[in-house]
GROMACS .gro file of C-alpha atoms in nm:
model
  210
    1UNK     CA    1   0.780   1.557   0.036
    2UNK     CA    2   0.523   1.601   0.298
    3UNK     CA    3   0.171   1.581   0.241
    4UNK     CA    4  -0.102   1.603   0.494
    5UNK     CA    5  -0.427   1.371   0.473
    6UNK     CA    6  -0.767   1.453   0.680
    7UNK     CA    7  -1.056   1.244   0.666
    8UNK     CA    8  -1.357   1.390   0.441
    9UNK     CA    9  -1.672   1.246   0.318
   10UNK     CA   10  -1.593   1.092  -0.063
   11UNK     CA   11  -1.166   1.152  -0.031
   12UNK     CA   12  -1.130   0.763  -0.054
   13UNK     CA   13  -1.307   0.421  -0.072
   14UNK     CA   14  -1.242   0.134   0.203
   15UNK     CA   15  -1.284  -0.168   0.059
   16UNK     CA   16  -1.334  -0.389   0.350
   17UNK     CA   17  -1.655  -0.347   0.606
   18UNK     CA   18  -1.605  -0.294   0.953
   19UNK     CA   19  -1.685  -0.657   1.020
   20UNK     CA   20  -1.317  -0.691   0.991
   21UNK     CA   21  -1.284  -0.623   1.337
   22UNK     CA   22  -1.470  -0.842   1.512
   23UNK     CA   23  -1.736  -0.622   1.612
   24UNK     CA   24  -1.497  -0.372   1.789
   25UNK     CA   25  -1.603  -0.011   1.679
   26UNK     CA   26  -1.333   0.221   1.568
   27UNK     CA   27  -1.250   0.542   1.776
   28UNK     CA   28  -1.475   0.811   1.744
   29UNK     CA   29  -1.278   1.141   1.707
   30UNK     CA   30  -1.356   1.383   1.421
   31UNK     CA   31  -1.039   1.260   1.248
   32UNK     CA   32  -0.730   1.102   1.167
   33UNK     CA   33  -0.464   1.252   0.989
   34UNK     CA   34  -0.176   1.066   0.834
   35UNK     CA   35   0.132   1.311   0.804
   36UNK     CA   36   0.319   1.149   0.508
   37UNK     CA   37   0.700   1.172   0.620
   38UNK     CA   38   0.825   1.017   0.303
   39UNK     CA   39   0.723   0.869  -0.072
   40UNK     CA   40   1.022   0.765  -0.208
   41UNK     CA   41   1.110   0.515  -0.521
   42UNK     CA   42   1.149   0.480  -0.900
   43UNK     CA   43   0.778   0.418  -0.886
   44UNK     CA   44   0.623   0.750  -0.709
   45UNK     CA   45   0.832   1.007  -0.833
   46UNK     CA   46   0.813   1.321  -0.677
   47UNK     CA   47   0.433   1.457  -0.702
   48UNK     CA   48   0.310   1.079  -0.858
   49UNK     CA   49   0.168   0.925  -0.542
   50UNK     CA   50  -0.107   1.133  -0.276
   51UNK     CA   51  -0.240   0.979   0.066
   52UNK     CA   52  -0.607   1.022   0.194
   53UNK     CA   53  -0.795   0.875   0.457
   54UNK     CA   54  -1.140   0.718   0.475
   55UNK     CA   55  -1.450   0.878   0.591
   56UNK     CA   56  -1.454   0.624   0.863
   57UNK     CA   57  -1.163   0.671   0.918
   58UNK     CA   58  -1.018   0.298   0.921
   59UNK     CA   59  -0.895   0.284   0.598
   60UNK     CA   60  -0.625   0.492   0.416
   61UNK     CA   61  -0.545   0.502   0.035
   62UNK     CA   62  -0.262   0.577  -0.175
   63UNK     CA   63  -0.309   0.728  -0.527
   64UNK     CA   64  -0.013   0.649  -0.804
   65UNK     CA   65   0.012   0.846  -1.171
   66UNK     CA   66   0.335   0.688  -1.263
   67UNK     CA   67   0.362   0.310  -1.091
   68UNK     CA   68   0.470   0.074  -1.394
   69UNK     CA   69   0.787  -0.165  -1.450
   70UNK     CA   70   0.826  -0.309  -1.802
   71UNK     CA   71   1.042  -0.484  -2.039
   72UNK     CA   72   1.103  -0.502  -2.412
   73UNK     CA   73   1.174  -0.259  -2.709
   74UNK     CA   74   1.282   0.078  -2.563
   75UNK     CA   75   1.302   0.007  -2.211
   76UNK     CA   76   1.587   0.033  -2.022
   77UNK     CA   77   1.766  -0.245  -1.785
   78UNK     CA   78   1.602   0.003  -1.492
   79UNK     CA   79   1.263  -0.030  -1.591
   80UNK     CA   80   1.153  -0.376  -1.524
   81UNK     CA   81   1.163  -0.337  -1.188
   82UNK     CA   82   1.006  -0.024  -0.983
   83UNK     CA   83   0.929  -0.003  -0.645
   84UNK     CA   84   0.765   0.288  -0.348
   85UNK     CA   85   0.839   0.367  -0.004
   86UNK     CA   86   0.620   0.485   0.251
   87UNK     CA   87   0.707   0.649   0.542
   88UNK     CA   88   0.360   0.717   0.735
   89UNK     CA   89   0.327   0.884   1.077
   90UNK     CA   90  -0.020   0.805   1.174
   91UNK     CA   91  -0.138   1.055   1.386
   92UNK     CA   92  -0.436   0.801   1.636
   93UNK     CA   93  -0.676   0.939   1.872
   94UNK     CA   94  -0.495   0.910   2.239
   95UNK     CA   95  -0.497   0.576   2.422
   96UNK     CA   96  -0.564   0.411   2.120
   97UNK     CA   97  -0.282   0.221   1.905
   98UNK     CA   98  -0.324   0.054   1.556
   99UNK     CA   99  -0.216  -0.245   1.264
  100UNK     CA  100  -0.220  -0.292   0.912
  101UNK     CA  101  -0.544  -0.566   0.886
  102UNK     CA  102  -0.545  -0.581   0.528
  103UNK     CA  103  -0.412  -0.418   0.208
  104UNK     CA  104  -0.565  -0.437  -0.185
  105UNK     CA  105  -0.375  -0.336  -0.464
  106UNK     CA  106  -0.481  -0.307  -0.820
  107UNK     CA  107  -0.328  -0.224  -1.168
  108UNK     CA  108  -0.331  -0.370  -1.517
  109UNK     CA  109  -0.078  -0.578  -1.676
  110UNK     CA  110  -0.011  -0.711  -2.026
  111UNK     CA  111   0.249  -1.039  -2.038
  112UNK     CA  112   0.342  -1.208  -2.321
  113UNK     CA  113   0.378  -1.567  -2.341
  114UNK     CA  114   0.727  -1.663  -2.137
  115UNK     CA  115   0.739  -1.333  -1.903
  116UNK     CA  116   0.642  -1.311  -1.600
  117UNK     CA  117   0.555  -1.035  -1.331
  118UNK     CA  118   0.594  -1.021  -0.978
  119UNK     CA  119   0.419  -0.775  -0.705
  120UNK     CA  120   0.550  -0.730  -0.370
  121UNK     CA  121   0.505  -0.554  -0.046
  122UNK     CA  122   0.628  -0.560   0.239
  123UNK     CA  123   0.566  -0.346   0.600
  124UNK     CA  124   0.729  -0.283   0.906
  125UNK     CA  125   0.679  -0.012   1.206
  126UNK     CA  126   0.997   0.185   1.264
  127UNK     CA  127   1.225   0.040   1.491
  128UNK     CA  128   1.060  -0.318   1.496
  129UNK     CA  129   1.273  -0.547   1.352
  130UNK     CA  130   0.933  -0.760   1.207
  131UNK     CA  131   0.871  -0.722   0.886
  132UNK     CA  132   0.516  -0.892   0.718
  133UNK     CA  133   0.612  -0.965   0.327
  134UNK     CA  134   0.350  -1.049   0.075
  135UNK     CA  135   0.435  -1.170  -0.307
  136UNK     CA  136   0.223  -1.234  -0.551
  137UNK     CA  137   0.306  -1.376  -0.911
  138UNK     CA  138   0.163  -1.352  -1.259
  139UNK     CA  139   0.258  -1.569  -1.557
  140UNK     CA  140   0.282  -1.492  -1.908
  141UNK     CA  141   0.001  -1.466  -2.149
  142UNK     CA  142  -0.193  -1.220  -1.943
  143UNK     CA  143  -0.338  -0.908  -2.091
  144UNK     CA  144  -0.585  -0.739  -1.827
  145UNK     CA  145  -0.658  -0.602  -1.439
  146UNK     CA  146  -0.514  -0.718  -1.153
  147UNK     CA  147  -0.613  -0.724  -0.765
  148UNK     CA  148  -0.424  -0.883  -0.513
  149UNK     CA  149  -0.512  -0.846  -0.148
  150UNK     CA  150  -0.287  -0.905   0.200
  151UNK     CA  151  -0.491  -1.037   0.483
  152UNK     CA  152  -0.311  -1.031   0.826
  153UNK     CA  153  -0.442  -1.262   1.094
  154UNK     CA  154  -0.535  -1.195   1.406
  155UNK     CA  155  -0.268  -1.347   1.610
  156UNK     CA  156  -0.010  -1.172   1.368
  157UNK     CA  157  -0.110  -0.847   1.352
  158UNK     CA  158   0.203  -0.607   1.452
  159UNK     CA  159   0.049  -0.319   1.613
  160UNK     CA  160   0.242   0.026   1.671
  161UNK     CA  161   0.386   0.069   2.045
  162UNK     CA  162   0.150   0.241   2.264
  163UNK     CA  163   0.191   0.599   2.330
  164UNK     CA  164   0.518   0.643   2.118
  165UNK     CA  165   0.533   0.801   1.773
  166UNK     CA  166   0.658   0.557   1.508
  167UNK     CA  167   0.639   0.519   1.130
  168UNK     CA  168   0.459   0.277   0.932
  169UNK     CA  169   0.721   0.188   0.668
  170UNK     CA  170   0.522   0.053   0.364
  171UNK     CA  171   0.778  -0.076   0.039
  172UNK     CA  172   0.594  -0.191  -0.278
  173UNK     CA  173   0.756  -0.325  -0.564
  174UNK     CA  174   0.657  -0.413  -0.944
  175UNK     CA  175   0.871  -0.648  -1.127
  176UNK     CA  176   0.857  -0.793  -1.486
  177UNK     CA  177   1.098  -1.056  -1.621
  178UNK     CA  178   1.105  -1.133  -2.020
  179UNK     CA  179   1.174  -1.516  -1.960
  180UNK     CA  180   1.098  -1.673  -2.274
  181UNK     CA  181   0.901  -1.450  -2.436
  182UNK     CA  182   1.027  -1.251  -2.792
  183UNK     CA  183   1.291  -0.978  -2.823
  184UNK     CA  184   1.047  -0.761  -3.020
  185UNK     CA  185   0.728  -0.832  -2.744
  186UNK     CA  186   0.657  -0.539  -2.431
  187UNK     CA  187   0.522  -0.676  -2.154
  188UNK     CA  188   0.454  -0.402  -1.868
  189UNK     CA  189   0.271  -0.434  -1.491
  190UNK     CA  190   0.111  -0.108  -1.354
  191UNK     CA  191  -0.017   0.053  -1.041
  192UNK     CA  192  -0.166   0.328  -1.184
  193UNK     CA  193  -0.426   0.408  -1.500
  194UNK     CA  194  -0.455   0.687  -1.767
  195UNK     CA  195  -0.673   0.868  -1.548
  196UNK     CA  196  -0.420   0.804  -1.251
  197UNK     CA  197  -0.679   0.706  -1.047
  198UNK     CA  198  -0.568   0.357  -0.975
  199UNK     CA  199  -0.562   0.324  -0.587
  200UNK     CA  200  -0.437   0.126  -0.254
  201UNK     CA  201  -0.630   0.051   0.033
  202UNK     CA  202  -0.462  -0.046   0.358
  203UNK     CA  203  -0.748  -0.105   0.625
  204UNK     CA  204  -0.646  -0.063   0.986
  205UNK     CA  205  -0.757  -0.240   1.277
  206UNK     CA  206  -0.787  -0.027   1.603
  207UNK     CA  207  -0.700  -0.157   1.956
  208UNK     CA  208  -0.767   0.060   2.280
  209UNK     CA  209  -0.383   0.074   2.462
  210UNK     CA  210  -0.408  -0.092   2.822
   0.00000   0.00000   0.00000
């Protein structure tokens, strides 16, 4: 599946300012556009999950309608854990070069006492053998939203090779364990909403290529 994002005024939210970047403005062409190479997974089924970019162009978002791992009556061994793979070409304006700065995620959950959920993600630039992980656990007991958010230092930041044409490879994963809790209980953990309009941010910082 290929899907093409351009920036417009209103397609998607950042929700980080621009003082993320130490005062350095972002580039200044008309737009970015993020040619979507691959969405892949149990959790983003084929037509599920839609890329747009930020009217200021340093923040992308990714849309799911079908993002949930559960466990309990009815569910099969397959469902408690789901997970999504992006491949992202990020097309940047020309002696400019870019990283992931910082990523929120959102969903809702409902645990009962004795499960347990975990959210992952992990990225990595094609061909670079470092890969930044991120977990983030939630105990039983817990019946509402969720918002976790990766924050990537400065001195870590893996930025994409100047002036070749990589892929940002972006794998997110939902998982929910019964533990202790009863046979007859669900417990479930979503990235997505009845409205499907449960989103994720990545925010990217820009760097001009020397």
């Amino acid at each position: 599946m290929v899907l093409r994002a351009l920036a417009a005024t209103g397609v998607a939210t950042s929700l980080f300012g621009s003082s993320a970047f130490g005062g350095t403005p972002p580039p200044t062409p008309d737009r970015i556009v993020i040619d979507t190479v691959e969405v892949n997974g149990s959790g983003c089924p084929t037509g599920t999950a839609a890329v747009a970019v930020s009217p200021d162009r340093t923040a992308f978002t990714v849309t799911y309608s079908n993002y949930m791992a559960k466990v309990g009556p009815g569910s099969a061994p397959t469902d408690r854990k789901k997970n999504c793979q992006l491949n992202l070409l990020v097309q940047v304006p020309r002696r400019y070069t870019y990283a992931i700065v910082s990523a929120a995620y959102q969903g809702f959950a409902s645990l009962a006492p004795g499960a347990s959920a975990t959210q992952r993600a992990s990225y990595r630039f094609q061909g670079n053998a470092h890969t930044t992980n991120s977990t983030h656990h939630f105990m039983g007991g817990f019946n509402n939203n969720w918002q976790t958010t990766d924050t990537v230092d400065v001195a870590a930041r893996d930025f994409a090779p100047c002036g070749e044409e990589r892929t940002l490879n972006i794998n997110t994963e939902l998982r929910v364990e019964p533990g202790t809790s009863s046979p007859s209980a669900t417990s479930f953990m979503e990235m997505d909403s009845t409205d499907g309009r449960i989103k994720t941010v990545y925010h990217l910082a820009w760097k001009r290529c020397r």
